[in-house]
Tab-separated table of N, CA and C in Angstrom:
chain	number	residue	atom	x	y	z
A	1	UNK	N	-33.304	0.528	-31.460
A	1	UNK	CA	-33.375	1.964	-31.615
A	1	UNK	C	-31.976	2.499	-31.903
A	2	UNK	N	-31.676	3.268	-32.939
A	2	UNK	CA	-30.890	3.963	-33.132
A	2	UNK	C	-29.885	4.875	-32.005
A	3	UNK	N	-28.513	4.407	-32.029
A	3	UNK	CA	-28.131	4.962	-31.002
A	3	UNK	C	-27.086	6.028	-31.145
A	4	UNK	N	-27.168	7.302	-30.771
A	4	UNK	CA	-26.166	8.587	-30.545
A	4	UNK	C	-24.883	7.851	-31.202
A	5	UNK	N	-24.287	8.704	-31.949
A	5	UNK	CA	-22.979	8.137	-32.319
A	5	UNK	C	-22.205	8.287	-31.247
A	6	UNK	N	-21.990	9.540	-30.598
A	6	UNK	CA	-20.836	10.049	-29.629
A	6	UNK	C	-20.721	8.951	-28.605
A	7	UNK	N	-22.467	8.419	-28.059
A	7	UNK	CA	-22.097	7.334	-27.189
A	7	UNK	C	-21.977	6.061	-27.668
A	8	UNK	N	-22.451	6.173	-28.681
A	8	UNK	CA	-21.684	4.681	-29.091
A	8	UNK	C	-20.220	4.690	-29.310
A	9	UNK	N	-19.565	5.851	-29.593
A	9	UNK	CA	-18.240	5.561	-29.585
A	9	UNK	C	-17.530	5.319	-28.041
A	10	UNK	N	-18.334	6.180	-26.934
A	10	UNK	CA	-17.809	5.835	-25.740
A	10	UNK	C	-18.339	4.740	-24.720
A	11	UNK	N	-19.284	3.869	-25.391
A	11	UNK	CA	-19.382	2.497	-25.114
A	11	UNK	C	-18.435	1.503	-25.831
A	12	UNK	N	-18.268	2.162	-26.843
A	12	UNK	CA	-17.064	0.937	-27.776
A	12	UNK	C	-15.765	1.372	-26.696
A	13	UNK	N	-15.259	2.735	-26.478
A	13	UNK	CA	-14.247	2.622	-25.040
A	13	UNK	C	-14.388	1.947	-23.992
A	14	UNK	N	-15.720	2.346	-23.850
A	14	UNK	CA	-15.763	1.029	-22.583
A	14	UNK	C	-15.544	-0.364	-22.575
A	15	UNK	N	-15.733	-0.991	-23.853
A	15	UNK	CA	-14.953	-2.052	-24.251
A	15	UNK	C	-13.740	-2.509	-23.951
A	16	UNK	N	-13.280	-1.476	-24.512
A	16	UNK	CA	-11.664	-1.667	-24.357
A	16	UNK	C	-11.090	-1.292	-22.853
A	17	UNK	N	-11.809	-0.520	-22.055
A	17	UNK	CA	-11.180	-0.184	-21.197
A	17	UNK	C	-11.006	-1.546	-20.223
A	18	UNK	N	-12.619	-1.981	-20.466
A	18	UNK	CA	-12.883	-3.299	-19.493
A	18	UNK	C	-12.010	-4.530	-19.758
A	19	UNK	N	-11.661	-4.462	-20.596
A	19	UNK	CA	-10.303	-5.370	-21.426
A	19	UNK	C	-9.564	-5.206	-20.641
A	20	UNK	N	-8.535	-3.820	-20.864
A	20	UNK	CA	-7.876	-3.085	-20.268
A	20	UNK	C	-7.692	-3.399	-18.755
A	21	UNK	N	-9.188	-3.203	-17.972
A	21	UNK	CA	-9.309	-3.751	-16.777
A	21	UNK	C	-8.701	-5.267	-16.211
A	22	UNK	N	-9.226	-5.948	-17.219
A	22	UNK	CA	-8.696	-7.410	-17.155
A	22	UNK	C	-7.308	-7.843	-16.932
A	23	UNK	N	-6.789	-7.091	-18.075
A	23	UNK	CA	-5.232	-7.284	-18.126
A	23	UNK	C	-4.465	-7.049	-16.807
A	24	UNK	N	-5.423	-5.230	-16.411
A	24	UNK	CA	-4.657	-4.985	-15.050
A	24	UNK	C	-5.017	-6.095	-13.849
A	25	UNK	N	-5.866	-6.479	-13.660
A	25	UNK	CA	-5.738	-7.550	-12.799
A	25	UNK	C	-5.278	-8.857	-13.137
A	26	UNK	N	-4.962	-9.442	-14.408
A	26	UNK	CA	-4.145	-10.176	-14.473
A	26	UNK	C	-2.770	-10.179	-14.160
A	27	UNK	N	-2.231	-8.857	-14.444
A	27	UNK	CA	-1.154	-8.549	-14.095
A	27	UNK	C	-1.010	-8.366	-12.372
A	28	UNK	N	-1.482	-7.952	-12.140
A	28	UNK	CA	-1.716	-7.781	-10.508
A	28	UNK	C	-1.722	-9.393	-9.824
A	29	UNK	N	-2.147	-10.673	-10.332
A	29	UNK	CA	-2.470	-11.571	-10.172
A	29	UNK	C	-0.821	-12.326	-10.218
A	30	UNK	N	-0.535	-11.975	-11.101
A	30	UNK	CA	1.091	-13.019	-11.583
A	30	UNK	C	1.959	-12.187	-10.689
A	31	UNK	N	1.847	-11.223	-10.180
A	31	UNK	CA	2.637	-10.503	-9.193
A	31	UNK	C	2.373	-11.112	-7.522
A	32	UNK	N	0.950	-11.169	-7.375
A	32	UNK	CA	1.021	-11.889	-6.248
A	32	UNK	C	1.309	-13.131	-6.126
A	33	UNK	N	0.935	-13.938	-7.202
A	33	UNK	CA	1.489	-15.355	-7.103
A	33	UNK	C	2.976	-15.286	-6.978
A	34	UNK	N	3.606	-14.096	-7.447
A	34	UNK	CA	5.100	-14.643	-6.838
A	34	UNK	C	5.213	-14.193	-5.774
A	35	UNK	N	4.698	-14.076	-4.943
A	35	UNK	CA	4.519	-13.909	-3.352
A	35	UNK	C	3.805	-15.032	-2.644
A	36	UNK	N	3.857	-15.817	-3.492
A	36	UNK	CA	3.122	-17.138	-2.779
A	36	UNK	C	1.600	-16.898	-1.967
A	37	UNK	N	0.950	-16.127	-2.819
A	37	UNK	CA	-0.236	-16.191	-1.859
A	37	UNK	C	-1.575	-16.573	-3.027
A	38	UNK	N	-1.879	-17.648	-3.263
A	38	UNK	CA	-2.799	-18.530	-4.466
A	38	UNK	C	-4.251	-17.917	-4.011
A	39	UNK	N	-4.775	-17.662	-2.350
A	39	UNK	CA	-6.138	-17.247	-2.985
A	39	UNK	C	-6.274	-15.886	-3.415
A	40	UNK	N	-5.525	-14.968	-2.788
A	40	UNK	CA	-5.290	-13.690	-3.436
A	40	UNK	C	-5.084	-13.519	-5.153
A	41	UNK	N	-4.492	-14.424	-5.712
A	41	UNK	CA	-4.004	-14.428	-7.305
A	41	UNK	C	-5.148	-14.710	-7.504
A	42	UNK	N	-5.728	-15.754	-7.030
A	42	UNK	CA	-7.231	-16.711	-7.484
A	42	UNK	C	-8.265	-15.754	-7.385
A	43	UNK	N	-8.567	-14.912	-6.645
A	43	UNK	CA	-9.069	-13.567	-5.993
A	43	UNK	C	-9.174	-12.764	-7.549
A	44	UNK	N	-7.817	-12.051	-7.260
A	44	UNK	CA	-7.610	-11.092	-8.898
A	44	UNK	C	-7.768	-11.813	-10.213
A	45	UNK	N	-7.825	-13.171	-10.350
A	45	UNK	CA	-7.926	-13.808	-11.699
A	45	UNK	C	-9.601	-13.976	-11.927
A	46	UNK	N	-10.319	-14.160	-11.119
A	46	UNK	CA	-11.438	-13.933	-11.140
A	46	UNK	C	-12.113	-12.407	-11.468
A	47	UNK	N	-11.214	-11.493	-10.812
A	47	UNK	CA	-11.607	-10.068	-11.259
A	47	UNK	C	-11.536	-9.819	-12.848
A	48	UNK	N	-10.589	-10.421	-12.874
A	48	UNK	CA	-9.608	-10.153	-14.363
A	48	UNK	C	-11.155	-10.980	-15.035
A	49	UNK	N	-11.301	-12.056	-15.072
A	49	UNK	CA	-12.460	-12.884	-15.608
A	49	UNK	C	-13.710	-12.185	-15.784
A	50	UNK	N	-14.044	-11.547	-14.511
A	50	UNK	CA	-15.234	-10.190	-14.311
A	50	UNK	C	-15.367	-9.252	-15.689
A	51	UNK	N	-13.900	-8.678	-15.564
A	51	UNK	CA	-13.974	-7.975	-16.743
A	51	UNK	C	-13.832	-7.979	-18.081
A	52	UNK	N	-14.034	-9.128	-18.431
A	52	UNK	CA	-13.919	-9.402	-19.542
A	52	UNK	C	-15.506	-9.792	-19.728
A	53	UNK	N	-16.367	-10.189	-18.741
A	53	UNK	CA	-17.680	-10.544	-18.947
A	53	UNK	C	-18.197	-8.899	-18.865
A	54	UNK	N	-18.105	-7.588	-18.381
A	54	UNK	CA	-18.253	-6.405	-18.575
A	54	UNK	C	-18.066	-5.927	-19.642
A	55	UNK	N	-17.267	-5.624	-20.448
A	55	UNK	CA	-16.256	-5.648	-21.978
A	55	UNK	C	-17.873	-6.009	-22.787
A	56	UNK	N	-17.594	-7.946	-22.431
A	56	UNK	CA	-18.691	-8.052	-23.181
A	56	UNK	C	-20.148	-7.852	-23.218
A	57	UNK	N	-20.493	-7.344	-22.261
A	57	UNK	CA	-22.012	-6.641	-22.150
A	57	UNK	C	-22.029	-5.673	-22.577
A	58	UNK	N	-20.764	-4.638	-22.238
A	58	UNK	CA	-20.898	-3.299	-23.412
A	58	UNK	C	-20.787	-3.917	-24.897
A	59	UNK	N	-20.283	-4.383	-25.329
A	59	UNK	CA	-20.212	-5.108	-26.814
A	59	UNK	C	-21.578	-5.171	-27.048
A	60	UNK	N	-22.073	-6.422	-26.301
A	60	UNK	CA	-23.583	-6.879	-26.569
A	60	UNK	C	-24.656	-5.955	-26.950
A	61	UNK	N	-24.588	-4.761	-26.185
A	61	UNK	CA	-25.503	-3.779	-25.858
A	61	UNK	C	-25.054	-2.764	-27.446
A	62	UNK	N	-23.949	-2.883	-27.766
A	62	UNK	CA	-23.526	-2.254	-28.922
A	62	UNK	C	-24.368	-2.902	-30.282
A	63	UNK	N	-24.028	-4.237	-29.954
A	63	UNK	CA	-24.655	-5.412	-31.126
A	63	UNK	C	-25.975	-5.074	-31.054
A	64	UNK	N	-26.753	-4.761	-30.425
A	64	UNK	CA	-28.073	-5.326	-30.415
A	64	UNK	C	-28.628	-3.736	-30.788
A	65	UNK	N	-27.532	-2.847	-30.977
A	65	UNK	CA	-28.044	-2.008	-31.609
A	65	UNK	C	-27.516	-0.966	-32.499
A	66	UNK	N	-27.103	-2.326	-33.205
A	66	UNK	CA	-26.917	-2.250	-34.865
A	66	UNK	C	-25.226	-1.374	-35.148
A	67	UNK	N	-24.297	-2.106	-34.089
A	67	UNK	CA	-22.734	-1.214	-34.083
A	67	UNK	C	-22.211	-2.148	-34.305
A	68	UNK	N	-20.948	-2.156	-34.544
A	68	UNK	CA	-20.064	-3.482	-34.565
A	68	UNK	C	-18.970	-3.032	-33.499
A	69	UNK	N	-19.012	-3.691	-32.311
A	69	UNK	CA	-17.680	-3.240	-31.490
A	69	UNK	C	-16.170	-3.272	-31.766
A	70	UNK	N	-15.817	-2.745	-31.547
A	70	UNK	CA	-14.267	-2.362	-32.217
A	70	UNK	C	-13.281	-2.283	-31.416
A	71	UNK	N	-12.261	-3.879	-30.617
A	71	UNK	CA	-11.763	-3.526	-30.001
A	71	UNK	C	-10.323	-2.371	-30.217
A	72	UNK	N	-9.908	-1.655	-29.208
A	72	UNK	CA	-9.417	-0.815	-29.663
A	72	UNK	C	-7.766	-1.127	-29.268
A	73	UNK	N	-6.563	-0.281	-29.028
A	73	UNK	CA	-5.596	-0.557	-29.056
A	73	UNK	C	-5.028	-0.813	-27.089
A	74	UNK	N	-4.405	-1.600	-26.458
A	74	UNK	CA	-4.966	-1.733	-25.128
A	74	UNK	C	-3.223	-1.885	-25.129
A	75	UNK	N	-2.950	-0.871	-24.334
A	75	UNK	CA	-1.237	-0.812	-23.816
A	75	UNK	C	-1.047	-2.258	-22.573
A	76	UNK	N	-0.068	-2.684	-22.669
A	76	UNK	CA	0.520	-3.550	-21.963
A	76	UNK	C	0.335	-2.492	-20.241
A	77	UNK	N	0.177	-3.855	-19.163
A	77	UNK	CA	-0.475	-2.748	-18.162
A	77	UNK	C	1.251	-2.422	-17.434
A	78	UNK	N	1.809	-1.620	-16.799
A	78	UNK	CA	2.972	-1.213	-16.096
A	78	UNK	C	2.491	-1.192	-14.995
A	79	UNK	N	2.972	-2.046	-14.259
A	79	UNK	CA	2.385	-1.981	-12.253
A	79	UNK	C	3.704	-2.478	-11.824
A	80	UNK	N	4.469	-1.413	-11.150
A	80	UNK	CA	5.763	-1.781	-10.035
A	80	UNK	C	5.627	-2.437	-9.021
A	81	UNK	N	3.995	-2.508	-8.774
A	81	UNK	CA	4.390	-3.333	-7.199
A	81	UNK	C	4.684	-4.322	-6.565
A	82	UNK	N	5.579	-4.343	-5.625
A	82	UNK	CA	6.038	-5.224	-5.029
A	82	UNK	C	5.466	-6.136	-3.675
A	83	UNK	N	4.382	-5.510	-3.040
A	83	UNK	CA	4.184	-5.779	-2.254
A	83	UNK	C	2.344	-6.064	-2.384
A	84	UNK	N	1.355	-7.100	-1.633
A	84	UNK	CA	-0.094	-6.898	-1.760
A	84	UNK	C	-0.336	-5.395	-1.597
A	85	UNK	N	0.205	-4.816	-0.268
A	85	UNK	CA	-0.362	-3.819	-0.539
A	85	UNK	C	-0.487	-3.069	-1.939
A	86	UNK	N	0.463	-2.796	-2.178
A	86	UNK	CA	0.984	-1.941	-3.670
A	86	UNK	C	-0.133	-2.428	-4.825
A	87	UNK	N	-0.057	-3.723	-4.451
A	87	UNK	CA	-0.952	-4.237	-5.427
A	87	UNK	C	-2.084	-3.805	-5.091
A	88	UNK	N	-3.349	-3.823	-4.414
A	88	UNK	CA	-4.282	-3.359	-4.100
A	88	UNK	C	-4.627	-2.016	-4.003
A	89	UNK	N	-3.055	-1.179	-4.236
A	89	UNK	CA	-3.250	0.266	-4.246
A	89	UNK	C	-3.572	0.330	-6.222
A	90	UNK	N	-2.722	-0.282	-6.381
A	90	UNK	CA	-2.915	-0.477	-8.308
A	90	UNK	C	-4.752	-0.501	-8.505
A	91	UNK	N	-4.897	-1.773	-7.940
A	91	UNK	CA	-6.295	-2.129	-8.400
A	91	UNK	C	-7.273	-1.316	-7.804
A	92	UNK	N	-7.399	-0.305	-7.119
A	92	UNK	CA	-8.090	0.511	-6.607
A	92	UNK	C	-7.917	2.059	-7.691
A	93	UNK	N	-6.661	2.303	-7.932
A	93	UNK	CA	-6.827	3.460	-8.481
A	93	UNK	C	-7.351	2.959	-9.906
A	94	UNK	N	-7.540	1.839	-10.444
A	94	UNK	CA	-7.702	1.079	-11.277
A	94	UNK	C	-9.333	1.338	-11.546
A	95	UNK	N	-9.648	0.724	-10.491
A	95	UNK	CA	-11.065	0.614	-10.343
A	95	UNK	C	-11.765	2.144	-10.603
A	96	UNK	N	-10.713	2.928	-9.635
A	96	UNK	CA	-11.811	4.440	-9.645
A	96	UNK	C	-11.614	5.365	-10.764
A	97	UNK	N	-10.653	4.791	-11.808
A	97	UNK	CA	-11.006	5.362	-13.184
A	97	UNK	C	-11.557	4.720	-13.854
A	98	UNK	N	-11.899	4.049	-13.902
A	98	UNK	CA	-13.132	2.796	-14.520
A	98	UNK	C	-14.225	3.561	-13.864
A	99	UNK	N	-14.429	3.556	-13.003
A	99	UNK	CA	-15.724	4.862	-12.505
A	99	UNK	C	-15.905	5.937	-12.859
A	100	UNK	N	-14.683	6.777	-13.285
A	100	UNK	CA	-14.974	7.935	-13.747
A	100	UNK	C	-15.222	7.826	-15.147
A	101	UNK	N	-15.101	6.888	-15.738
A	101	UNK	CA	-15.574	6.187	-17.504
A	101	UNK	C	-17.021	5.737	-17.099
A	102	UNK	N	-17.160	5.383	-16.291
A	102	UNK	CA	-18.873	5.371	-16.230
A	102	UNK	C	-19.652	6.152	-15.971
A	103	UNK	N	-18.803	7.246	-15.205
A	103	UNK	CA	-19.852	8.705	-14.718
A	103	UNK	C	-20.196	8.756	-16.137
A	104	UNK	N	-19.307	9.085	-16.752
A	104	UNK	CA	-18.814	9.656	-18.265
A	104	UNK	C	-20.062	9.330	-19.291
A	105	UNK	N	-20.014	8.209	-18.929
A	105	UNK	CA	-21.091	6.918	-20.147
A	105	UNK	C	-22.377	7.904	-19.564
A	106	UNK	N	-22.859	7.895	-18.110
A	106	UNK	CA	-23.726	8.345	-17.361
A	106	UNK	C	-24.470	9.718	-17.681
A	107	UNK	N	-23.094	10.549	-18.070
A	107	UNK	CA	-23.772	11.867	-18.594
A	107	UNK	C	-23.716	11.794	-20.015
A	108	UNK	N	-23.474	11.041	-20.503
A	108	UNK	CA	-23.501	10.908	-22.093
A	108	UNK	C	-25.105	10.378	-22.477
A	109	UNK	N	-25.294	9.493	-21.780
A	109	UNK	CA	-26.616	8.583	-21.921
A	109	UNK	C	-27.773	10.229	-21.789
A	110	UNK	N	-27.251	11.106	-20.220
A	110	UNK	CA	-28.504	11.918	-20.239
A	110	UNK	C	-28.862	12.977	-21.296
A	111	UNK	N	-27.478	13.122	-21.790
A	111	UNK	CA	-27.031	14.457	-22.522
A	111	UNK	C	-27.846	14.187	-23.823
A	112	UNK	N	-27.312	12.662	-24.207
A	112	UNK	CA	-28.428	12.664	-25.841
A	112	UNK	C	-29.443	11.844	-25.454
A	113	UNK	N	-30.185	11.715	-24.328
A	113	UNK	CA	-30.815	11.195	-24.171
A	113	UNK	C	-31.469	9.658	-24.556
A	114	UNK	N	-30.341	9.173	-24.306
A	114	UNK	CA	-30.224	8.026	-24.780
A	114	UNK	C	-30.882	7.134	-23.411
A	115	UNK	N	-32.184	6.466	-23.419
A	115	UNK	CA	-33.328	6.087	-22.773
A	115	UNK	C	-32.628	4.431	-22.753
A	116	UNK	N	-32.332	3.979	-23.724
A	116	UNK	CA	-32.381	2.559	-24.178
A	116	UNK	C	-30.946	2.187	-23.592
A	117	UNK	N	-30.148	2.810	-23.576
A	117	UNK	CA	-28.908	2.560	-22.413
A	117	UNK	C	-28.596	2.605	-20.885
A	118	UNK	N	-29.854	3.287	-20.387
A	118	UNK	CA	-29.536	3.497	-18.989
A	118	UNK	C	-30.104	2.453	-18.264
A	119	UNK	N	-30.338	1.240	-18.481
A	119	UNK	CA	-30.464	0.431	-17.816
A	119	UNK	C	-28.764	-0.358	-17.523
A	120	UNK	N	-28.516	-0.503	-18.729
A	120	UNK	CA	-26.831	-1.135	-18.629
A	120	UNK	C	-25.898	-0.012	-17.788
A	121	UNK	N	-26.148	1.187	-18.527
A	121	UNK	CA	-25.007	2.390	-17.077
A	121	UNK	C	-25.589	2.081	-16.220
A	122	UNK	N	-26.779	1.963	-15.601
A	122	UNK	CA	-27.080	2.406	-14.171
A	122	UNK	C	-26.482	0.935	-13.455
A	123	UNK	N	-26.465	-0.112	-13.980
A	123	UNK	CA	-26.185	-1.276	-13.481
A	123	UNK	C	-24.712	-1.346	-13.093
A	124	UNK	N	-23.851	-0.753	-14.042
A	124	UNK	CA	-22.518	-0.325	-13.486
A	124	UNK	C	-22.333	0.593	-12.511
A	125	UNK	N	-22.816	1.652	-12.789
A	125	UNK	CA	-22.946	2.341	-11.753
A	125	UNK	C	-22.654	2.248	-10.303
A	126	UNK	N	-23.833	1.304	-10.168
A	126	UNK	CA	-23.983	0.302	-8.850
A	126	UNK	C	-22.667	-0.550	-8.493
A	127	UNK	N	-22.591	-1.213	-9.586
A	127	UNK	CA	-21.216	-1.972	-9.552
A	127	UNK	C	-19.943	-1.545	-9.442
A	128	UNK	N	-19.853	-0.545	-9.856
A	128	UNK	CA	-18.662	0.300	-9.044
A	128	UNK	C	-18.794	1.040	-7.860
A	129	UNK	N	-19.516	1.069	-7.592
A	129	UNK	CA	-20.122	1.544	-6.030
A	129	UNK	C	-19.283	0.210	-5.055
A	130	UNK	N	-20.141	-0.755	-5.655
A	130	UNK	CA	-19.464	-1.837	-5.147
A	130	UNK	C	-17.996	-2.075	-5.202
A	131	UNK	N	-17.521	-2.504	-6.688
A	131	UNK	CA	-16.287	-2.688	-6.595
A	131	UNK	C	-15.437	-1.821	-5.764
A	132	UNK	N	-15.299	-1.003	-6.128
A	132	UNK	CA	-14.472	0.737	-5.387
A	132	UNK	C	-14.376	-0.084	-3.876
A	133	UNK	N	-15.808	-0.093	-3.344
A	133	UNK	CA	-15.848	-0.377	-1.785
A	133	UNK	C	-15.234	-2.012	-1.405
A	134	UNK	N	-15.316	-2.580	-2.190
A	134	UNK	CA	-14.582	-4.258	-2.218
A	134	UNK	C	-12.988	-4.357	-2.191
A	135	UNK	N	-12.285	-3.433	-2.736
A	135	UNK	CA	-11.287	-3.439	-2.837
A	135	UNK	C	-10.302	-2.386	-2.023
A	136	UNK	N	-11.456	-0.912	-1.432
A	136	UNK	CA	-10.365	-0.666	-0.455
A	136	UNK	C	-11.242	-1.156	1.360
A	137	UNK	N	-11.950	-2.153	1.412
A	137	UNK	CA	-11.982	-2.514	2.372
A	137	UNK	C	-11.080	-3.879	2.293
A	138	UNK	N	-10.385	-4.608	1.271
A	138	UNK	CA	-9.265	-5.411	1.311
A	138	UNK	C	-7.931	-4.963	1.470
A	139	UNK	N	-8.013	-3.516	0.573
A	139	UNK	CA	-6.653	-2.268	1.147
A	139	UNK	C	-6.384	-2.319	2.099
A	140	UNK	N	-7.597	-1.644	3.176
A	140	UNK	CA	-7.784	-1.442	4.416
A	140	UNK	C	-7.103	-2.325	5.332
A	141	UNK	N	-7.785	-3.765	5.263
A	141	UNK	CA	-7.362	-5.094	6.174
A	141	UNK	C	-5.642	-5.596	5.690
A	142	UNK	N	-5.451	-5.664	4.417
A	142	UNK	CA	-3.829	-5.217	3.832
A	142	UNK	C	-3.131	-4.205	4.769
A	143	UNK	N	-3.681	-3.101	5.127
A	143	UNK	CA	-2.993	-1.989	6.061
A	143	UNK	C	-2.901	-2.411	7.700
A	144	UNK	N	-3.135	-2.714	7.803
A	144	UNK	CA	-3.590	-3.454	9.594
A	144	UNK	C	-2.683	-4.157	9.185
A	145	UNK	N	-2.319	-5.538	8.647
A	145	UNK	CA	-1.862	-6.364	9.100
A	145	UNK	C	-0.489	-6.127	8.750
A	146	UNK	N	-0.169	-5.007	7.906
A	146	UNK	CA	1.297	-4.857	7.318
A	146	UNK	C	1.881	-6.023	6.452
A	147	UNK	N	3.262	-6.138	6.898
A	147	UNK	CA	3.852	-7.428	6.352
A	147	UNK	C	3.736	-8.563	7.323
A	148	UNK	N	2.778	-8.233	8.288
A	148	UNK	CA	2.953	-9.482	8.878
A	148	UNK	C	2.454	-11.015	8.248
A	149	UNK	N	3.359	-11.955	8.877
A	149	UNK	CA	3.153	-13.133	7.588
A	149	UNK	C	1.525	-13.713	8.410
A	150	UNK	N	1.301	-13.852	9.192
A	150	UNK	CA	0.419	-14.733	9.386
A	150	UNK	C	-1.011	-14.052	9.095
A	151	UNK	N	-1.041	-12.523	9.300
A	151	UNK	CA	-2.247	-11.747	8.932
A	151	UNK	C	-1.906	-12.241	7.596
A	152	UNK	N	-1.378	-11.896	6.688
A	152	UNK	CA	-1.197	-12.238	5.313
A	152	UNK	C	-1.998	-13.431	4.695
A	153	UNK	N	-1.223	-14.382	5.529
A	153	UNK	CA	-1.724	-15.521	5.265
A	153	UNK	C	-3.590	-16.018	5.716
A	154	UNK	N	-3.539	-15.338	6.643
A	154	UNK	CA	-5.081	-15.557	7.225
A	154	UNK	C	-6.050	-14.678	6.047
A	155	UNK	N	-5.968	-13.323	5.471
A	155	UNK	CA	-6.404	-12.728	4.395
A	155	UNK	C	-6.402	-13.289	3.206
A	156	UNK	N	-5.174	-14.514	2.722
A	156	UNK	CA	-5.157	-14.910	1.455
A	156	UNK	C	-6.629	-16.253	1.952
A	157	UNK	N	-6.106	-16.766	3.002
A	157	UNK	CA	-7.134	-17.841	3.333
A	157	UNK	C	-8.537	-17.610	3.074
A	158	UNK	N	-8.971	-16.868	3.597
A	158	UNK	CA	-10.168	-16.109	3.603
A	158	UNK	C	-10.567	-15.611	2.359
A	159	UNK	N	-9.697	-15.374	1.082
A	159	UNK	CA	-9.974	-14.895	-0.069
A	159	UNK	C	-10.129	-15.942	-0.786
A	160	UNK	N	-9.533	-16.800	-1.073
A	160	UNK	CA	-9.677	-18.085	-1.527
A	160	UNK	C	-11.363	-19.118	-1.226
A	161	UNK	N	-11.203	-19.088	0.032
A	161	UNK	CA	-12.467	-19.680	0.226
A	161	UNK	C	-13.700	-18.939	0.285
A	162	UNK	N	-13.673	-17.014	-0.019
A	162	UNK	CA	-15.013	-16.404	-0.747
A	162	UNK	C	-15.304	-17.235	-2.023
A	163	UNK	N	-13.729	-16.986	-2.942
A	163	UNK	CA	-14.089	-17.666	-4.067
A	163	UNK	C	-14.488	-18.963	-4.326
A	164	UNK	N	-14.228	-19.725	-3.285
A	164	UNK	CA	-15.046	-21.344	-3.645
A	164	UNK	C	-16.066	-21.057	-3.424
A	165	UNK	N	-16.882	-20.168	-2.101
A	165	UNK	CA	-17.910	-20.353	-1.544
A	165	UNK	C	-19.096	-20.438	-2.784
């Protein structure tokens, strides 16, 4: 089915943003590894991985109805931080404009009534519900333990072995 131009152009953003996304947690990732903490990097490199499989479902959803996705121009990401915390403050404010690009998609879909997309928004939707809440309840436990090394270390532990699990 023929789809709204306006939102097809702001699904082709969403493309890029989710790119975009990637990078920032890659970058977030090579920052903690120089802090020596591997499941935390391993943690964000997987995020970074996430979003690039997001990217490509908006693509897909573009393809399959009859667009050609267009990635767009994606700035190198700038993150000062020095510390997990900092970092997790990055990837959070990160996350909750990536949400406000999906409200976005959200009222775009109702506005032209675009029926044949709201299965893919609503699924994000959800997923940033999630993410948002995944990352400042890791903030959170980051805040408790401060710089202490062994909380640190017990949090990277624990992150590492979600991701094997």
């Amino acid at each position: 089915m023929k789809i709204n131009e306006k939102l097809a152009a702001a699904l082709n953003d969403q493309v890029t943003a989710e790119l975009e996304a990637s990078l920032v947690y890659l970058q977030l990732s090579y920052i903690v590894d120089s802090l020596g903490l591997s499941g935390i990097r391993d943690w964000l490199r997987a995020q970074a991985a996430e979003e690039n499989l997001h990217a490509q479902q908006f693509a897909d959803h573009l393809a399959a109805r009859d667009v050609v996705p267009q990635v767009q121009s994606i700035p190198a990401p700038q993150i000062a931080a020095t510390t997990v915390v900092e970092v997790f403050e990055a990837a959070l404010a990160h996350e909750e404009k990536i949400s406000a690009k999906i409200h976005h998609l959200a009222e775009l879909g109702f506005e032209t009534k675009d029926y044949d997309s709201r299965p893919l928004i609503d699924s994000f939707l959800a997923e940033q519900v999630d993410e948002v809440a995944m990352v400042k309840e890791i903030l959170d436990r980051l805040r408790i333990v401060g710089e202490d090394g062994s909380g640190l270390l017990r949090i990277d532990a624990e992150m590492k072995a979600a991701r094997s699990a």
